[in-house]
């Protein structure tokens, strides 16, 4: 089994290679959402996102084609929050 530290590190790396990179584009998933896929060696990452207010999605991480991490999220932006 992969260590927690290794999973945290690779998730951070995929976040930097994914939505934190302004040049990366999500693709339509054919289900009224968007999907972002990335790969680094034997690691694969997918973030499937359904936008709007509220928004939801899930992140999945595979190592050697075996799923090792999954996160399901939901949220909304609170009025008056400044993200700049």
Short mmCIF file of N, CA and C in Angstrom, two decimals:
data_model
loop_
_atom_site.label_atom_id
_atom_site.label_comp_id
_atom_site.label_asym_id
_atom_site.label_seq_id
_atom_site.Cartn_x
_atom_site.Cartn_y
_atom_site.Cartn_z
N UNK A 1 0.85 -1.19 0.00
CA UNK A 1 0.00 0.00 0.00
C UNK A 1 0.88 1.24 0.00
N UNK A 2 0.48 2.24 -0.74
CA UNK A 2 1.21 3.48 -0.81
C UNK A 2 1.05 4.22 0.52
N UNK A 3 2.09 4.93 0.94
CA UNK A 3 2.03 5.64 2.21
C UNK A 3 1.15 6.89 2.08
N UNK A 4 0.64 7.32 3.22
CA UNK A 4 -0.18 8.53 3.25
C UNK A 4 0.61 9.72 2.73
N UNK A 5 1.87 9.81 3.10
CA UNK A 5 2.72 10.92 2.65
C UNK A 5 2.89 10.90 1.13
N UNK A 6 3.04 9.71 0.54
CA UNK A 6 3.19 9.60 -0.91
C UNK A 6 1.90 10.03 -1.62
N UNK A 7 0.77 9.61 -1.09
CA UNK A 7 -0.52 9.99 -1.68
C UNK A 7 -0.73 11.50 -1.57
N UNK A 8 -0.42 12.08 -0.41
CA UNK A 8 -0.55 13.53 -0.24
C UNK A 8 0.34 14.28 -1.22
N UNK A 9 1.56 13.81 -1.39
CA UNK A 9 2.52 14.45 -2.28
C UNK A 9 2.06 14.40 -3.74
N UNK A 10 1.59 13.24 -4.18
CA UNK A 10 1.17 13.12 -5.58
C UNK A 10 -0.13 13.89 -5.83
N UNK A 11 -1.03 13.94 -4.84
CA UNK A 11 -2.24 14.76 -4.99
C UNK A 11 -1.88 16.23 -5.15
N UNK A 12 -0.94 16.70 -4.34
CA UNK A 12 -0.48 18.08 -4.45
C UNK A 12 0.08 18.35 -5.84
N UNK A 13 0.88 17.40 -6.33
CA UNK A 13 1.47 17.54 -7.66
C UNK A 13 0.39 17.60 -8.74
N UNK A 14 -0.60 16.71 -8.66
CA UNK A 14 -1.68 16.72 -9.65
C UNK A 14 -2.51 18.00 -9.56
N UNK A 15 -2.71 18.53 -8.35
CA UNK A 15 -3.42 19.81 -8.22
C UNK A 15 -2.66 20.92 -8.94
N UNK A 16 -1.35 20.93 -8.80
CA UNK A 16 -0.53 21.93 -9.49
C UNK A 16 -0.55 21.71 -11.00
N UNK A 17 -0.66 20.45 -11.44
CA UNK A 17 -0.73 20.12 -12.87
C UNK A 17 -2.16 20.27 -13.40
N UNK A 18 -3.11 20.50 -12.52
CA UNK A 18 -4.51 20.53 -12.90
C UNK A 18 -5.12 21.90 -12.74
N UNK A 19 -6.10 22.00 -11.83
CA UNK A 19 -6.87 23.24 -11.75
C UNK A 19 -6.06 24.44 -11.30
N UNK A 20 -4.90 24.24 -10.68
CA UNK A 20 -4.06 25.37 -10.29
C UNK A 20 -3.28 25.94 -11.48
N UNK A 21 -3.26 25.23 -12.59
CA UNK A 21 -2.57 25.67 -13.81
C UNK A 21 -3.59 26.34 -14.72
N UNK A 22 -3.44 27.64 -14.95
CA UNK A 22 -4.42 28.38 -15.75
C UNK A 22 -4.44 27.96 -17.21
N UNK A 23 -3.44 27.22 -17.67
CA UNK A 23 -3.40 26.75 -19.06
C UNK A 23 -4.16 25.45 -19.28
N UNK A 24 -4.54 24.78 -18.21
CA UNK A 24 -5.22 23.49 -18.31
C UNK A 24 -6.71 23.70 -18.54
N UNK A 25 -7.28 22.92 -19.42
CA UNK A 25 -8.70 23.01 -19.73
C UNK A 25 -9.41 21.71 -19.36
N UNK A 26 -10.52 21.85 -18.67
CA UNK A 26 -11.38 20.69 -18.42
C UNK A 26 -12.11 20.35 -19.72
N UNK A 27 -12.42 19.08 -19.91
CA UNK A 27 -13.16 18.63 -21.09
C UNK A 27 -14.56 18.21 -20.69
N UNK A 28 -15.52 18.34 -21.63
CA UNK A 28 -16.88 17.87 -21.36
C UNK A 28 -16.84 16.37 -21.08
N UNK A 29 -17.61 15.94 -20.08
CA UNK A 29 -17.66 14.51 -19.76
C UNK A 29 -18.87 13.82 -20.38
N UNK A 30 -19.69 14.56 -21.12
CA UNK A 30 -20.87 13.98 -21.75
C UNK A 30 -22.04 13.80 -20.80
N UNK A 31 -21.90 14.28 -19.56
CA UNK A 31 -22.94 14.14 -18.55
C UNK A 31 -23.25 15.50 -17.90
N UNK A 32 -23.09 16.58 -18.68
CA UNK A 32 -23.33 17.94 -18.20
C UNK A 32 -22.30 18.38 -17.15
N UNK A 33 -21.12 17.82 -17.22
CA UNK A 33 -20.04 18.20 -16.31
C UNK A 33 -18.73 18.30 -17.06
N UNK A 34 -17.68 18.48 -16.32
CA UNK A 34 -16.33 18.59 -16.88
C UNK A 34 -15.43 17.56 -16.21
N UNK A 35 -14.38 17.15 -16.92
CA UNK A 35 -13.44 16.19 -16.36
C UNK A 35 -12.02 16.62 -16.72
N UNK A 36 -11.13 16.43 -15.77
CA UNK A 36 -9.71 16.70 -15.97
C UNK A 36 -8.96 15.41 -15.66
N UNK A 37 -8.15 14.95 -16.58
CA UNK A 37 -7.35 13.74 -16.35
C UNK A 37 -5.88 14.08 -16.52
N UNK A 38 -5.07 13.48 -15.66
CA UNK A 38 -3.63 13.67 -15.70
C UNK A 38 -2.96 12.34 -15.38
N UNK A 39 -1.73 12.19 -15.84
CA UNK A 39 -0.96 10.99 -15.55
C UNK A 39 0.49 11.38 -15.29
N UNK A 40 1.12 10.68 -14.35
CA UNK A 40 2.53 10.87 -14.04
C UNK A 40 3.10 9.50 -13.71
N UNK A 41 3.78 8.90 -14.67
CA UNK A 41 4.31 7.56 -14.46
C UNK A 41 3.19 6.56 -14.25
N UNK A 42 3.24 5.84 -13.14
CA UNK A 42 2.22 4.83 -12.84
C UNK A 42 1.02 5.40 -12.09
N UNK A 43 1.03 6.72 -11.88
CA UNK A 43 -0.07 7.40 -11.20
C UNK A 43 -1.02 8.00 -12.23
N UNK A 44 -2.33 7.88 -11.97
CA UNK A 44 -3.36 8.52 -12.79
C UNK A 44 -4.30 9.29 -11.87
N UNK A 45 -4.79 10.41 -12.37
CA UNK A 45 -5.65 11.30 -11.58
C UNK A 45 -6.82 11.75 -12.43
N UNK A 46 -7.99 11.85 -11.82
CA UNK A 46 -9.16 12.37 -12.51
C UNK A 46 -9.96 13.24 -11.55
N UNK A 47 -10.36 14.40 -12.03
CA UNK A 47 -11.25 15.29 -11.28
C UNK A 47 -12.47 15.53 -12.15
N UNK A 48 -13.61 15.01 -11.72
CA UNK A 48 -14.87 15.20 -12.44
C UNK A 48 -15.67 16.24 -11.68
N UNK A 49 -16.11 17.29 -12.38
CA UNK A 49 -16.66 18.48 -11.75
C UNK A 49 -17.99 18.85 -12.38
N UNK A 50 -18.95 19.19 -11.53
CA UNK A 50 -20.25 19.69 -11.98
C UNK A 50 -20.40 21.08 -11.41
N UNK A 51 -20.32 22.10 -12.28
CA UNK A 51 -20.22 23.48 -11.83
C UNK A 51 -21.54 24.16 -11.61
N UNK A 52 -21.44 25.37 -11.13
CA UNK A 52 -22.60 26.19 -10.83
C UNK A 52 -22.65 26.46 -9.34
N UNK A 53 -23.79 26.86 -8.90
CA UNK A 53 -24.00 27.12 -7.48
C UNK A 53 -25.20 26.30 -7.03
N UNK A 54 -25.02 25.30 -6.25
CA UNK A 54 -23.75 24.81 -5.71
C UNK A 54 -22.98 23.99 -6.74
N UNK A 55 -21.74 23.64 -6.41
CA UNK A 55 -20.91 22.80 -7.27
C UNK A 55 -20.62 21.48 -6.56
N UNK A 56 -20.23 20.48 -7.33
CA UNK A 56 -19.89 19.19 -6.73
C UNK A 56 -18.95 18.44 -7.66
N UNK A 57 -18.36 17.39 -7.15
CA UNK A 57 -17.48 16.59 -7.98
C UNK A 57 -16.78 15.52 -7.18
N UNK A 58 -15.80 14.91 -7.82
CA UNK A 58 -15.01 13.90 -7.14
C UNK A 58 -13.63 13.81 -7.77
N UNK A 59 -12.67 13.48 -6.94
CA UNK A 59 -11.30 13.25 -7.38
C UNK A 59 -10.98 11.78 -7.15
N UNK A 60 -10.31 11.15 -8.10
CA UNK A 60 -9.88 9.76 -7.94
C UNK A 60 -8.42 9.66 -8.33
N UNK A 61 -7.69 8.87 -7.57
CA UNK A 61 -6.26 8.66 -7.80
C UNK A 61 -6.02 7.16 -7.91
N UNK A 62 -5.32 6.75 -8.98
CA UNK A 62 -4.98 5.35 -9.20
C UNK A 62 -3.46 5.19 -9.20
N UNK A 63 -3.01 4.07 -8.65
CA UNK A 63 -1.60 3.69 -8.73
C UNK A 63 -1.54 2.29 -9.31
N UNK A 64 -0.82 2.16 -10.43
CA UNK A 64 -0.74 0.87 -11.14
C UNK A 64 -2.14 0.33 -11.43
N UNK A 65 -3.03 1.22 -11.88
CA UNK A 65 -4.42 0.89 -12.26
C UNK A 65 -5.30 0.42 -11.11
N UNK A 66 -4.87 0.65 -9.88
CA UNK A 66 -5.69 0.33 -8.71
C UNK A 66 -6.06 1.63 -8.01
N UNK A 67 -7.36 1.83 -7.76
CA UNK A 67 -7.78 3.05 -7.09
C UNK A 67 -7.29 3.04 -5.64
N UNK A 68 -6.63 4.14 -5.25
CA UNK A 68 -6.06 4.24 -3.91
C UNK A 68 -6.61 5.42 -3.12
N UNK A 69 -7.34 6.31 -3.80
CA UNK A 69 -7.88 7.49 -3.12
C UNK A 69 -9.08 8.00 -3.89
N UNK A 70 -10.11 8.41 -3.14
CA UNK A 70 -11.28 9.04 -3.77
C UNK A 70 -11.83 10.07 -2.80
N UNK A 71 -12.13 11.23 -3.33
CA UNK A 71 -12.69 12.32 -2.53
C UNK A 71 -13.92 12.85 -3.26
N UNK A 72 -15.04 12.90 -2.57
CA UNK A 72 -16.26 13.48 -3.13
C UNK A 72 -16.47 14.82 -2.44
N UNK A 73 -16.76 15.86 -3.24
CA UNK A 73 -16.91 17.19 -2.65
C UNK A 73 -18.17 17.88 -3.14
N UNK A 74 -18.63 18.82 -2.35
CA UNK A 74 -19.79 19.64 -2.65
C UNK A 74 -19.57 20.97 -1.96
N UNK A 75 -20.04 22.04 -2.56
CA UNK A 75 -19.90 23.33 -1.90
C UNK A 75 -20.58 24.45 -2.64
N UNK A 76 -20.47 25.63 -2.07
CA UNK A 76 -20.98 26.83 -2.72
C UNK A 76 -20.13 28.00 -2.24
N UNK A 77 -20.13 29.04 -3.03
CA UNK A 77 -19.38 30.24 -2.69
C UNK A 77 -20.28 31.13 -1.83
N UNK A 78 -19.76 31.55 -0.69
CA UNK A 78 -20.52 32.39 0.22
C UNK A 78 -20.45 33.83 -0.28
N UNK A 79 -21.59 34.50 -0.27
CA UNK A 79 -21.63 35.90 -0.72
C UNK A 79 -20.69 36.75 0.12
N UNK A 80 -20.01 37.68 -0.55
CA UNK A 80 -19.13 38.60 0.16
C UNK A 80 -17.70 38.13 0.30
N UNK A 81 -17.39 36.90 -0.14
CA UNK A 81 -16.03 36.38 -0.07
C UNK A 81 -15.24 36.91 -1.27
N UNK A 82 -14.07 37.46 -1.02
CA UNK A 82 -13.22 37.99 -2.08
C UNK A 82 -12.05 37.03 -2.27
N UNK A 83 -11.94 36.41 -3.45
CA UNK A 83 -10.90 35.43 -3.72
C UNK A 83 -9.65 36.02 -4.35
N UNK A 84 -9.62 37.32 -4.57
CA UNK A 84 -8.44 37.90 -5.24
C UNK A 84 -7.33 38.22 -4.27
#
